Short mmCIF file of C-alpha atoms and ligand atoms in Angstrom, two decimals:
data_model
loop_
_atom_site.label_atom_id
_atom_site.label_comp_id
_atom_site.label_asym_id
_atom_site.label_seq_id
_atom_site.Cartn_x
_atom_site.Cartn_y
_atom_site.Cartn_z
CA MET A 232 15.84 -33.45 6.27
CA LYS A 233 15.61 -30.21 8.25
CA THR A 234 12.39 -28.27 7.84
CA MET A 235 12.91 -24.66 6.73
CA LYS A 236 10.71 -22.33 8.76
CA VAL A 237 9.53 -19.05 7.29
CA SER A 238 7.42 -16.33 8.88
CA LEU A 239 5.86 -13.59 6.78
CA VAL A 240 4.69 -10.52 8.65
CA ARG A 241 2.61 -7.60 7.45
CA ALA A 242 3.59 -4.46 9.33
CA ARG A 243 1.06 -2.75 11.52
CA TYR A 244 -1.76 -0.87 9.80
CA PRO A 245 -5.52 -0.91 10.12
CA SER A 246 -6.79 -3.06 7.26
CA VAL A 247 -9.57 -5.59 7.16
CA TRP A 248 -8.14 -7.05 3.96
CA GLU A 249 -6.01 -10.13 4.37
CA PRO A 250 -2.42 -9.70 3.04
CA THR A 251 -2.96 -11.37 -0.34
CA ASN A 252 0.57 -10.41 -1.39
CA LEU A 253 2.17 -12.47 1.39
CA MET A 254 -0.31 -15.27 0.77
CA TYR A 255 0.90 -15.38 -2.85
CA VAL A 256 4.54 -15.36 -1.82
CA SER A 257 3.76 -18.20 0.59
CA SER A 258 1.87 -20.38 -1.89
CA PHE A 259 4.62 -19.93 -4.46
CA ILE A 260 7.50 -20.91 -2.18
CA LYS A 261 5.51 -23.83 -0.76
CA ASP A 262 4.92 -25.04 -4.31
CA ARG A 263 8.47 -24.65 -5.60
CA TYR A 264 10.83 -25.13 -2.66
CA GLN A 265 12.46 -28.53 -2.97
CA GLY A 266 12.84 -29.33 0.75
CA ASN A 267 10.47 -29.32 3.72
CA LEU A 268 9.02 -25.91 4.32
CA GLU A 269 6.73 -24.45 6.96
CA VAL A 270 5.22 -20.98 6.54
CA GLN A 271 3.15 -18.84 8.87
CA ILE A 272 1.68 -15.41 8.07
CA LEU A 273 1.22 -12.84 10.84
CA ASP A 274 -0.30 -9.39 10.73
CA GLY A 275 0.56 -6.36 12.86
CA PHE A 276 -3.09 -5.39 12.64
CA PHE A 277 -3.91 -8.26 14.99
CA ASP A 278 -0.59 -9.34 16.46
CA SER A 279 1.36 -7.16 18.87
CA ASP A 280 5.15 -6.88 18.55
CA GLU A 281 5.50 -9.25 21.51
CA GLN A 282 3.21 -11.82 19.91
CA ILE A 283 5.08 -11.55 16.62
CA LEU A 284 8.42 -12.03 18.37
CA ASN A 285 7.12 -15.07 20.25
CA GLN A 286 5.49 -16.67 17.26
CA ILE A 287 8.47 -16.33 14.94
CA SER A 288 10.94 -17.66 17.51
CA CYS A 289 11.71 -20.88 15.58
CA SER A 290 11.92 -19.27 12.15
CA ASP A 291 14.95 -19.41 9.88
CA TYR A 292 13.68 -16.48 7.81
CA VAL A 293 11.28 -13.68 8.60
CA GLY A 294 9.93 -11.51 5.77
CA PHE A 295 8.31 -8.14 6.41
CA SER A 296 5.86 -6.43 4.09
CA GLY A 297 4.39 -2.95 3.96
CA THR A 298 3.58 0.24 2.12
CA THR A 299 5.37 3.51 2.92
CA PRO A 300 3.38 4.28 6.11
CA GLN A 301 4.37 0.84 7.39
CA VAL A 302 8.11 1.26 6.82
CA PRO A 303 8.83 2.54 10.36
CA HIS A 304 7.16 -0.54 11.83
CA ILE A 305 9.12 -2.87 9.53
CA LYS A 306 12.31 -1.22 10.77
CA LYS A 307 11.22 -1.45 14.38
CA LEU A 308 10.41 -5.14 14.02
CA SER A 309 13.64 -6.01 12.23
CA LYS A 310 15.61 -4.34 15.00
CA LEU A 311 13.72 -6.31 17.66
CA VAL A 312 14.21 -9.54 15.71
CA LYS A 313 17.96 -9.10 15.31
CA LYS A 314 18.31 -8.28 19.00
CA GLU A 315 16.32 -11.30 20.10
CA TYR A 316 17.37 -13.79 17.39
CA PRO A 317 20.68 -12.60 15.86
CA SER A 318 21.00 -15.54 13.46
CA MET A 319 17.50 -15.23 11.97
CA LYS A 320 17.57 -13.88 8.40
CA THR A 321 15.38 -10.86 7.76
CA ILE A 322 13.83 -9.80 4.45
CA ALA A 323 11.90 -6.63 3.59
CA GLY A 324 9.52 -6.35 0.61
CA GLY A 325 6.44 -4.61 -0.72
CA TYR A 326 5.77 -1.09 -1.99
CA GLY A 327 7.39 0.71 0.97
CA PRO A 328 10.82 -0.95 0.82
CA SER A 329 10.75 -1.26 -3.00
CA LEU A 330 10.19 2.46 -3.55
CA GLN A 331 12.74 3.58 -0.95
CA PRO A 332 15.42 0.91 -1.11
CA PHE A 333 18.11 3.22 0.33
CA LYS A 334 16.26 3.12 3.66
CA PHE A 335 17.04 -0.57 3.93
CA LEU A 336 20.32 -1.04 2.10
CA ASN A 337 22.37 0.39 4.95
CA ASP A 338 20.21 -1.10 7.67
CA PRO A 339 22.19 -3.91 9.32
CA THR A 340 18.98 -5.44 10.72
CA ILE A 341 17.76 -6.28 7.19
CA ASP A 342 19.59 -9.06 5.36
CA TYR A 343 17.69 -8.98 2.05
CA LEU A 344 15.69 -6.29 0.32
CA VAL A 345 13.24 -7.64 -2.26
CA VAL A 346 12.26 -5.09 -4.88
CA GLY A 347 9.12 -5.59 -7.00
CA GLU A 348 6.98 -8.70 -7.13
CA GLY A 349 8.54 -11.12 -4.73
CA GLU A 350 7.56 -14.73 -5.35
CA GLN A 351 10.64 -15.79 -7.35
CA SER A 352 13.04 -13.62 -5.30
CA MET A 353 11.85 -15.19 -2.05
CA LEU A 354 12.36 -18.65 -3.51
CA ASP A 355 15.84 -17.69 -4.69
CA ILE A 356 16.72 -16.52 -1.18
CA LEU A 357 15.50 -19.76 0.42
CA ASN A 358 17.41 -21.79 -2.15
CA GLY A 359 20.60 -19.94 -1.22
CA ASN A 360 20.93 -18.50 -4.73
CA VAL A 361 21.27 -14.87 -3.67
CA ASN A 362 24.66 -13.33 -2.95
CA GLN A 363 23.73 -9.69 -2.55
CA LYS A 364 21.37 -7.73 -0.35
CA LEU A 365 19.17 -6.22 -3.10
CA VAL A 366 17.11 -8.88 -4.85
CA SER A 367 14.84 -8.40 -7.82
CA SER A 368 13.68 -10.97 -10.31
CA THR A 369 11.76 -10.79 -13.55
CA PRO A 370 8.07 -10.78 -12.67
CA ILE A 371 6.13 -13.89 -13.50
CA ALA A 372 4.41 -13.22 -16.83
CA ASP A 373 2.08 -16.22 -16.62
CA VAL A 374 0.17 -15.38 -13.46
CA ASP A 375 -1.79 -18.62 -13.80
CA SER A 376 1.40 -20.46 -12.95
CA ILE A 377 1.30 -18.95 -9.44
CA PRO A 378 -0.76 -21.12 -7.11
CA ASN A 379 -3.80 -19.60 -5.40
CA PRO A 380 -2.99 -17.50 -2.33
CA ASP A 381 -2.12 -19.63 0.67
CA ARG A 382 -5.15 -19.66 2.95
CA ASP A 383 -3.71 -22.39 5.19
CA SER A 384 -0.85 -20.43 6.73
CA ILE A 385 -2.97 -17.52 7.89
CA ASP A 386 -5.88 -17.24 10.27
CA LEU A 387 -8.38 -15.99 7.68
CA ASN A 388 -11.25 -16.07 10.16
CA ARG A 389 -9.79 -13.06 11.95
CA TYR A 390 -10.51 -10.96 8.85
CA ILE A 391 -13.79 -12.61 7.99
CA SER A 392 -15.20 -12.08 11.48
CA ILE A 393 -14.51 -8.32 11.40
CA ALA A 394 -16.60 -7.97 8.25
CA GLU A 395 -19.22 -10.27 9.75
CA LYS A 396 -19.45 -8.02 12.80
CA ASP A 397 -19.46 -4.76 10.78
CA GLU A 398 -21.52 -5.72 7.76
CA GLY A 399 -23.26 -8.94 8.70
CA ARG A 400 -21.64 -10.80 5.82
CA ARG A 401 -18.67 -13.13 5.52
CA VAL A 402 -16.27 -11.32 3.20
CA THR A 403 -12.98 -12.27 1.63
CA SER A 404 -10.95 -11.16 -1.37
CA ILE A 405 -9.97 -12.61 -4.74
CA MET A 406 -7.51 -11.31 -7.31
CA THR A 407 -8.47 -11.58 -10.96
CA GLU A 408 -5.36 -9.93 -12.43
CA ARG A 409 -2.10 -8.19 -11.59
CA GLY A 410 -0.68 -4.80 -12.39
CA CYS A 411 -2.27 -1.81 -14.05
CA ALA A 412 -2.04 -0.42 -17.57
CA PHE A 413 -2.51 3.21 -16.51
CA GLY A 414 -0.35 5.88 -14.96
CA CYS A 415 -2.36 8.18 -12.68
CA THR A 416 -0.14 10.86 -11.18
CA PHE A 417 -1.36 10.18 -7.61
CA CYS A 418 -0.69 6.43 -7.67
CA ALA A 419 2.66 4.76 -7.05
CA GLU A 420 1.84 1.83 -9.26
CA GLY A 421 3.57 3.41 -12.26
CA GLN A 422 6.87 3.77 -10.44
CA PHE A 423 6.56 0.34 -8.83
CA GLY A 424 5.94 -1.12 -12.27
CA THR A 425 8.99 0.47 -13.84
CA ILE A 426 11.04 -1.47 -11.34
CA TRP A 427 10.22 -4.36 -13.63
CA ARG A 428 12.31 -2.87 -16.37
CA LYS A 429 15.25 -2.67 -14.03
CA ALA A 430 14.43 -6.19 -13.00
CA GLY A 431 14.92 -7.53 -16.49
CA LEU A 432 12.28 -6.46 -18.99
CA LYS A 433 14.16 -5.43 -22.09
CA ASN A 434 11.59 -3.27 -23.86
CA ASP A 435 11.85 0.42 -23.11
CA ASP A 436 8.59 1.32 -24.81
CA LEU A 437 6.32 2.49 -21.99
CA GLU A 438 3.12 1.51 -23.79
CA TYR A 439 4.43 -1.97 -24.37
CA GLU A 440 5.68 -2.22 -20.84
CA ARG A 441 2.36 -1.14 -19.35
CA ALA A 442 0.47 -3.62 -21.48
CA VAL A 443 2.78 -6.37 -20.30
CA ARG A 444 2.40 -5.28 -16.70
CA LEU A 445 -1.33 -5.92 -16.74
CA ARG A 446 -1.77 -9.66 -16.55
CA GLY A 447 -5.22 -11.18 -16.28
CA ARG A 448 -5.69 -14.54 -14.62
CA SER A 449 -7.66 -17.21 -16.42
CA PRO A 450 -11.34 -16.46 -15.60
CA LYS A 451 -11.96 -20.19 -15.28
CA LEU A 452 -9.26 -20.54 -12.62
CA VAL A 453 -10.41 -17.39 -10.78
CA VAL A 454 -13.92 -18.79 -10.56
CA GLU A 455 -12.72 -22.21 -9.45
CA GLU A 456 -10.85 -20.44 -6.66
CA MET A 457 -13.99 -18.48 -5.71
CA ILE A 458 -16.00 -21.69 -5.41
CA GLU A 459 -13.35 -23.41 -3.32
CA VAL A 460 -13.07 -20.42 -0.98
CA ARG A 461 -16.84 -19.91 -0.84
CA ASP A 462 -17.37 -23.49 0.29
CA ARG A 463 -14.43 -23.69 2.65
CA PHE A 464 -15.09 -20.42 4.53
CA ASN A 465 -18.81 -20.04 3.99
CA ILE A 466 -18.23 -16.75 2.15
CA THR A 467 -21.25 -14.56 1.44
CA PHE A 468 -19.48 -11.66 -0.33
CA PHE A 469 -16.35 -11.39 -2.46
CA LYS A 470 -14.36 -8.19 -2.84
CA MET A 471 -12.04 -8.14 -5.81
CA ASN A 472 -8.53 -7.21 -4.78
CA ASP A 473 -7.58 -5.82 -8.20
CA ALA A 474 -6.35 -2.29 -8.79
CA GLU A 475 -9.19 -2.18 -11.33
CA THR A 476 -11.18 -5.24 -12.42
CA ASN A 477 -12.24 -3.90 -15.84
CA PRO A 478 -9.18 -2.49 -17.63
CA SER A 479 -9.86 -5.22 -20.18
CA ARG A 480 -13.52 -5.30 -21.15
CA ALA A 481 -13.11 -8.75 -22.66
CA HIS A 482 -11.53 -10.15 -19.49
CA PHE A 483 -14.27 -8.65 -17.33
CA LEU A 484 -17.04 -10.12 -19.49
CA LYS A 485 -15.37 -13.53 -19.57
CA LEU A 486 -15.05 -13.45 -15.80
CA CYS A 487 -18.77 -12.73 -15.39
CA GLU A 488 -19.63 -15.40 -17.94
CA GLU A 489 -17.56 -17.94 -16.04
CA MET A 490 -19.18 -16.99 -12.69
CA ILE A 491 -22.60 -17.56 -14.25
CA LYS A 492 -21.53 -20.84 -15.87
CA GLN A 493 -19.96 -22.25 -12.72
CA GLU A 494 -22.83 -20.93 -10.56
CA VAL A 495 -20.82 -19.08 -7.93
CA ASN A 496 -24.02 -17.36 -6.77
CA VAL A 497 -22.25 -15.14 -4.25
CA PRO A 498 -22.53 -11.32 -4.38
CA TRP A 499 -19.35 -9.39 -5.12
CA GLY A 500 -17.93 -5.92 -5.64
CA CYS A 501 -14.92 -4.54 -7.49
CA ASN A 502 -12.95 -1.44 -8.48
CA MET A 503 -14.07 -0.23 -11.89
CA ARG A 504 -12.56 2.35 -14.20
CA CYS A 505 -15.30 4.73 -15.33
CA ASP A 506 -14.09 4.81 -18.93
CA LYS A 507 -15.12 1.22 -19.40
CA VAL A 508 -18.57 0.69 -17.95
CA ASP A 509 -21.38 -0.01 -20.39
CA ASP A 510 -24.74 -1.75 -20.58
CA GLU A 511 -23.40 -5.15 -21.53
CA MET A 512 -20.85 -5.13 -18.72
CA CYS A 513 -23.46 -4.13 -16.15
CA GLU A 514 -25.95 -6.67 -17.42
CA MET A 515 -23.41 -9.49 -17.26
CA ALA A 516 -22.11 -8.34 -13.88
CA VAL A 517 -25.59 -8.36 -12.36
CA LYS A 518 -26.29 -11.81 -13.83
CA ALA A 519 -23.04 -12.91 -12.14
CA HIS A 520 -24.37 -11.51 -8.81
CA CYS A 521 -22.25 -8.35 -8.74
CA GLU A 522 -23.77 -5.89 -6.27
CA GLU A 523 -21.21 -3.08 -5.97
CA PHE A 524 -18.95 -1.06 -8.23
CA TRP A 525 -16.24 1.04 -6.58
CA MET A 526 -15.48 3.85 -9.02
CA GLY A 527 -13.10 6.69 -8.20
CA LEU A 528 -14.61 9.94 -9.46
CA GLU A 529 -11.64 11.91 -8.09
CA SER A 530 -12.83 15.38 -9.17
CA GLY A 531 -15.58 17.23 -10.99
CA SER A 532 -13.10 19.48 -12.76
CA PRO A 533 -12.22 18.60 -16.38
CA GLU A 534 -8.84 20.36 -15.97
CA ILE A 535 -7.99 18.22 -12.95
CA HIS A 536 -8.97 15.11 -14.87
CA ARG A 537 -6.53 16.01 -17.60
CA ASP A 538 -3.88 16.87 -15.02
CA ILE A 539 -4.04 13.58 -13.10
CA ASN A 540 -3.63 11.50 -16.26
CA LYS A 541 -6.20 8.89 -15.28
CA GLY A 542 -7.70 8.73 -18.75
CA THR A 543 -11.20 9.45 -17.47
CA THR A 544 -13.43 12.47 -18.05
CA VAL A 545 -16.40 13.98 -16.22
CA GLU A 546 -18.66 12.73 -19.02
CA MET A 547 -17.35 9.16 -18.69
CA ILE A 548 -17.99 9.30 -14.95
CA LYS A 549 -21.56 10.47 -15.39
CA LYS A 550 -22.20 7.72 -17.92
CA ALA A 551 -20.63 5.00 -15.75
CA PHE A 552 -22.70 6.01 -12.73
CA ASP A 553 -25.90 6.36 -14.76
CA VAL A 554 -25.61 3.03 -16.48
CA SER A 555 -24.71 1.09 -13.32
CA LYS A 556 -27.60 2.73 -11.44
CA LYS A 557 -29.95 1.50 -14.16
CA TYR A 558 -28.92 -2.06 -13.32
CA GLY A 559 -29.33 -1.57 -9.57
CA ILE A 560 -25.60 -1.80 -8.84
CA LYS A 561 -24.60 -0.04 -5.61
CA ARG A 562 -22.01 2.62 -6.44
CA ARG A 563 -19.22 3.50 -4.02
CA THR A 564 -16.96 6.36 -4.95
CA TYR A 565 -13.97 8.34 -3.77
CA ALA A 566 -13.21 12.02 -4.30
CA LEU A 567 -9.57 13.06 -4.19
CA LEU A 568 -9.02 16.58 -2.87
CA GLY A 569 -5.87 18.62 -3.24
CA THR A 570 -4.30 17.76 -6.58
CA PRO A 571 -2.25 20.77 -7.73
CA LEU A 572 -5.04 22.57 -9.59
CA GLU A 573 -7.54 22.25 -6.73
CA SER A 574 -9.36 25.44 -5.72
CA TYR A 575 -12.68 26.32 -4.09
CA GLU A 576 -14.09 26.44 -7.61
CA THR A 577 -12.97 22.89 -8.52
CA ILE A 578 -14.27 21.55 -5.19
CA LYS A 579 -17.61 23.10 -6.09
CA GLN A 580 -17.46 21.26 -9.43
CA THR A 581 -16.74 18.05 -7.52
CA GLU A 582 -19.79 18.59 -5.32
CA GLU A 583 -21.90 19.17 -8.42
CA LEU A 584 -20.63 15.92 -9.90
CA ILE A 585 -21.31 14.02 -6.66
CA ASP A 586 -24.83 15.42 -6.58
CA TYR A 587 -25.34 14.41 -10.21
CA VAL A 588 -24.04 10.83 -9.86
CA ASP A 589 -25.65 10.43 -6.42
CA PRO A 590 -23.47 7.55 -5.18
CA GLU A 591 -24.71 5.26 -2.43
CA ILE A 592 -21.35 5.38 -0.62
CA ILE A 593 -18.60 8.01 -0.69
CA GLY A 594 -15.18 8.77 0.81
CA PHE A 595 -13.07 11.93 0.70
CA SER A 596 -9.31 11.89 0.78
CA ILE A 597 -6.53 14.46 0.43
CA LEU A 598 -3.68 13.72 -1.92
CA ALA A 599 -0.85 11.91 -0.15
CA PRO A 600 2.35 12.34 -2.19
CA TYR A 601 3.66 8.85 -1.50
CA PRO A 602 7.04 7.83 -2.83
CA GLY A 603 6.45 6.57 -6.35
CA THR A 604 3.73 9.12 -7.16
CA ALA A 605 4.33 12.10 -9.45
CA TYR A 606 4.14 14.39 -6.41
CA TRP A 607 6.90 12.83 -4.35
CA LYS A 608 9.85 15.09 -3.52
CA PRO A 609 13.04 13.96 -1.80
CA GLU A 610 12.51 16.52 0.99
CA TYR A 611 9.31 14.67 2.00
CA ASP A 612 11.56 11.96 3.24
CA LYS A 613 12.03 13.96 6.43
CA LEU A 614 8.31 13.58 7.21
CA ASP A 615 7.09 10.83 9.46
CA TRP A 616 5.15 8.76 6.94
CA SER A 617 3.59 6.63 9.64
CA GLN A 618 1.63 9.79 10.52
CA ILE A 619 0.52 10.75 7.01
CA ASP A 620 -1.99 9.31 4.67
CA GLU A 621 -4.82 10.34 2.41
CA PHE A 622 -7.40 10.43 5.20
CA SER A 623 -5.71 12.86 7.54
CA ASN A 624 -3.05 14.61 5.60
CA THR A 625 -1.48 17.43 7.55
CA THR A 626 1.23 18.34 5.07
CA TRP A 627 -0.03 18.58 1.52
CA SER A 628 -1.48 21.71 -0.08
CA SER A 629 -2.53 22.56 -3.64
CA SER A 630 -1.38 25.66 -5.56
CA ASN A 631 -4.51 27.52 -4.45
CA LEU A 632 -5.45 25.97 -1.12
CA THR A 633 -3.41 25.53 2.03
CA ASN A 634 -3.37 22.25 3.88
CA GLN A 635 -5.65 23.71 6.53
CA GLU A 636 -8.10 24.86 3.86
CA LEU A 637 -8.09 21.44 2.25
CA ARG A 638 -8.71 19.76 5.59
CA THR A 639 -11.55 22.13 6.37
CA GLU A 640 -13.09 21.31 2.99
CA GLN A 641 -12.62 17.58 3.62
CA ALA A 642 -14.36 17.87 6.99
CA ARG A 643 -17.18 19.92 5.47
CA LEU A 644 -17.76 17.35 2.74
CA ILE A 645 -17.67 14.47 5.21
CA GLU A 646 -20.32 16.27 7.20
CA LYS A 647 -22.37 17.18 4.15
CA TYR A 648 -22.43 13.59 2.84
CA SER A 649 -22.36 11.91 6.24
CA ASP A 650 -25.34 9.68 5.44
CA LYS A 651 -23.36 8.16 2.56
CA LEU A 652 -20.06 7.40 4.29
CA ALA A 653 -19.06 3.73 4.34
CA PRO A 654 -18.80 2.43 7.94
CA ILE A 655 -15.07 1.81 7.63
CA ILE A 656 -14.44 5.22 6.08
CA ARG A 657 -16.60 6.81 8.75
CA LYS A 658 -14.52 5.12 11.44
CA LYS A 659 -11.26 6.21 9.85
CA GLN A 660 -12.29 9.72 8.94
CA LYS A 661 -14.13 10.60 12.11
CA LEU A 662 -11.26 9.40 14.25
CA GLY A 663 -8.68 10.97 11.96
CA MET A 664 -5.78 8.98 10.63
CA GLY A 665 -2.12 9.16 11.43
CA GLY A 666 -0.14 9.32 14.65
CA SER A 667 0.38 6.16 16.64
CA GLN A 668 -2.15 7.13 19.29
CA THR A 669 -4.84 7.74 16.73
CA LEU A 670 -3.80 4.56 14.96
CA ASP A 671 -4.31 2.68 18.22
CA SER A 672 -7.74 4.16 18.67
CA ILE A 673 -8.67 3.26 15.10
CA MET A 674 -7.39 -0.26 15.55
CA GLY A 675 -9.29 -0.52 18.81
CA ALA A 676 -12.43 0.69 17.11
CA MET A 677 -12.23 -1.83 14.26
C1 B12 B 792 -5.33 -3.54 -3.52
C2 B12 B 792 -4.60 -2.40 -2.84
C3 B12 B 792 -4.89 -2.17 -1.50
C4 B12 B 792 -5.80 -3.06 -0.70
C5 B12 B 792 -4.91 -4.18 -0.12
C6 B12 B 792 -5.61 -5.48 -0.22
C7 B12 B 792 -4.79 -6.59 0.35
N1 B12 B 792 -5.29 -7.74 0.18
O1 B12 B 792 -3.75 -6.42 0.93
C8 B12 B 792 -6.29 -2.08 0.41
C9 B12 B 792 -7.49 -1.33 -0.09
C10 B12 B 792 -6.61 -2.69 1.74
C11 B12 B 792 -5.08 -1.15 0.45
C12 B12 B 792 -4.70 -0.48 1.57
C13 B12 B 792 -3.62 0.35 1.62
N2 B12 B 792 -2.89 0.78 0.58
CO1 B12 B 792 -3.06 0.03 -1.18
N3 B12 B 792 -3.12 -0.57 -2.97
C14 B12 B 792 -3.70 -1.58 -3.54
C15 B12 B 792 -3.34 -1.65 -5.03
C16 B12 B 792 -4.53 -1.12 -5.83
C17 B12 B 792 -2.93 -3.03 -5.52
C18 B12 B 792 -1.89 -3.71 -4.63
C19 B12 B 792 -1.85 -5.18 -4.91
O2 B12 B 792 -2.64 -5.93 -4.38
N4 B12 B 792 -0.94 -5.63 -5.78
C20 B12 B 792 -0.79 -7.02 -6.13
C21 B12 B 792 0.06 -7.75 -5.09
C22 B12 B 792 0.19 -9.21 -5.44
O3 B12 B 792 1.28 -7.11 -5.16
P1 B12 B 792 2.04 -6.41 -3.92
O4 B12 B 792 1.08 -6.02 -2.88
O5 B12 B 792 2.93 -5.39 -4.44
O6 B12 B 792 2.92 -7.61 -3.41
C23 B12 B 792 3.99 -8.13 -4.19
C24 B12 B 792 5.33 -7.42 -3.96
O7 B12 B 792 5.21 -6.11 -3.44
C25 B12 B 792 6.12 -8.34 -3.12
N5 B12 B 792 6.04 -8.25 -1.68
C26 B12 B 792 5.18 -7.61 -0.90
N6 B12 B 792 5.50 -7.80 0.40
C27 B12 B 792 6.54 -8.61 0.45
C28 B12 B 792 7.26 -9.13 1.52
C29 B12 B 792 8.33 -10.00 1.26
C30 B12 B 792 9.10 -10.58 2.40
C31 B12 B 792 8.68 -10.31 -0.08
C32 B12 B 792 9.80 -11.24 -0.37
C33 B12 B 792 7.96 -9.77 -1.15
C34 B12 B 792 6.91 -8.93 -0.87
O8 B12 B 792 5.63 -9.62 -3.50
C35 B12 B 792 4.22 -9.53 -3.67
C36 B12 B 792 3.75 -10.59 -4.62
O9 B12 B 792 4.31 -10.42 -5.88
C37 B12 B 792 -2.11 -0.66 -5.10
C38 B12 B 792 -2.01 0.15 -6.38
C39 B12 B 792 -1.59 -0.71 -7.53
N7 B12 B 792 -2.21 -0.60 -8.63
O10 B12 B 792 -0.69 -1.53 -7.38
C40 B12 B 792 -2.32 0.24 -3.88
C41 B12 B 792 -1.11 0.72 -3.10
C42 B12 B 792 -0.15 -0.41 -2.95
N8 B12 B 792 -1.63 1.06 -1.79
C43 B12 B 792 -1.02 2.04 -1.24
C44 B12 B 792 -1.26 2.51 0.09
C45 B12 B 792 -0.51 3.73 0.51
C46 B12 B 792 -2.14 1.84 0.93
C47 B12 B 792 -2.50 2.25 2.36
C48 B12 B 792 -1.38 2.71 3.27
C49 B12 B 792 -3.59 3.30 2.21
C50 B12 B 792 -4.20 3.79 3.51
N9 B12 B 792 -3.84 4.97 3.89
O11 B12 B 792 -4.98 3.10 4.13
C51 B12 B 792 -3.15 0.96 2.89
C52 B12 B 792 -2.15 0.00 3.58
C53 B12 B 792 -2.87 -1.28 4.01
C54 B12 B 792 -1.99 -2.39 4.50
N10 B12 B 792 -2.32 -2.96 5.62
O12 B12 B 792 -1.00 -2.75 3.90
C55 B12 B 792 -0.02 2.67 -2.17
C56 B12 B 792 1.43 2.38 -1.76
C57 B12 B 792 2.32 3.58 -2.04
C58 B12 B 792 3.59 3.49 -1.30
N11 B12 B 792 4.51 4.36 -1.64
O13 B12 B 792 3.79 2.71 -0.40
C59 B12 B 792 -0.45 2.09 -3.55
C60 B12 B 792 0.66 1.87 -4.55
C61 B12 B 792 -1.52 3.05 -4.12
C62 B12 B 792 -1.01 4.49 -4.19
N12 B12 B 792 -1.68 5.37 -3.51
O14 B12 B 792 -0.04 4.79 -4.81
N13 B12 B 792 -4.43 -1.15 -0.73
S1 SF4 B 793 -5.12 4.74 -9.63
FE1 SF4 B 793 -5.91 2.83 -10.47
S2 SF4 B 793 -5.87 3.15 -12.72
FE2 SF4 B 793 -4.55 4.72 -11.83
S3 SF4 B 793 -2.45 3.88 -11.92
FE3 SF4 B 793 -3.31 3.42 -9.86
S4 SF4 B 793 -4.22 1.41 -10.02
FE4 SF4 B 793 -3.91 2.18 -12.13
#
């Protein structure tokens, strides 16, 4: 029987995180495809276009993944692939293509466009069950039925060694859940999630839909995966890949309990929502060897908090930072400049909040109105999104501050809190993001 060969490629972008999404797609198709299947996962962060073209030469299918800033590279690669290997089937997926499907539907160099979570759709394509270009399938409700991300088809050591060089520890990521139950105005997750409804969910009740979208993995299985990965790759730090690891307090506590029970004994860090951080959670997390919480404080202005719909308040943030400090947890935070109500006054409030919570690590970004966020406008489509992101945003302004004023404030805050900037954020922010030349220099520096 002929072996089906599949290459999955993450488009170029500086990221020290392995592409868990493609690793999930890979493990799923390897598990369910009935014939012989070979999969390799490449990454434009490490692999040049030439290397990608050479390495995929025997593939039957090549799938590209990326967020909006990576869309131009996906399109460049698909063009190169069709020129070099006209019979190879090309597939585009991920947030970028899913949120702007029209960019791919008329592109003759893309054969299939996968919208939303892609495991089942990819399998359907390989099985020859897809007769149209746009593919979307009902997301898998039981996330425990998806095998662990495929760590055999990717060179994981390339990622681990960057962290080892930068931080002196062997780091990799683990996902404890999927989706998000919230709808912050600056995040595209809400829009991405509503694709599910189009993909087959019948219930139109947003609350219900959001609750369904958040799907926790079995803590026992997550921890078994951690132990396997710890032992196989000699991991000394885990970073949780979740949007937020604590939207469910019960799930978070169970996860910690399981880590203690199964004696993972490896430090870890995770994204935490500030509305749900309390003594018991911190105590359990520390017992489970948690060392870092990454908590977005966004702004010190109560009005901005209401406006961005995150469901957090300045008081919640103070409490979350205070309580985690009490337990010796290192607190990394992010401030988001430039939401519509931003002014010099609100930035001052943000500085006051930062000084109060006194985080160990901080990053400053400027709102990037990505497709899928509440701030997206069709006219932004004319912008070159490979040149824009939240670190060096040369387009966005608030009602009160121009883009130049926001950037000056960002630079001032970076300078003011320079002793607290995470190494990776320092690299990105000092070099400035956006523009292929700058991107090259960032990639060279990483
Ligand atoms: C975790 C995360 C990260 C991690 C990624 C970790 C990792 N291992 O890759 C880090 C911190 C590195 C990161 C970086 C970035 N991120 Co991010 N990130 C997220 C977050 C919180 C969760 C994404 C996730 O892991 N989902 C779970 C996985 C399983 O789902 P998935 O990635 O969507 O993949 C599924 C489908 O999309 C599909 N699929 C994906 N690719 C392909 C390809 C094929 C061929 C197929 C068939 C299917 C398919 O199948 C996958 C499995 O179901 C989301 C917000 C959110 N709550 O969703 C933002 C989000 C995705 N990020 C976003 C952005 C913009 C970025 C950056 C560009 C930011 C920056 N300027 O640096 C970079 C890009 C990095 C990169 N190289 O891709 C935006 C995307 C918006 C948009 N319009 O594109 C989001 C939505 C946040 C926001 N601001 O709105 N991110
Ligand atoms: S910012 Fe975090 S909490 Fe808000 S919608 Fe995005 S992933 Fe969910």
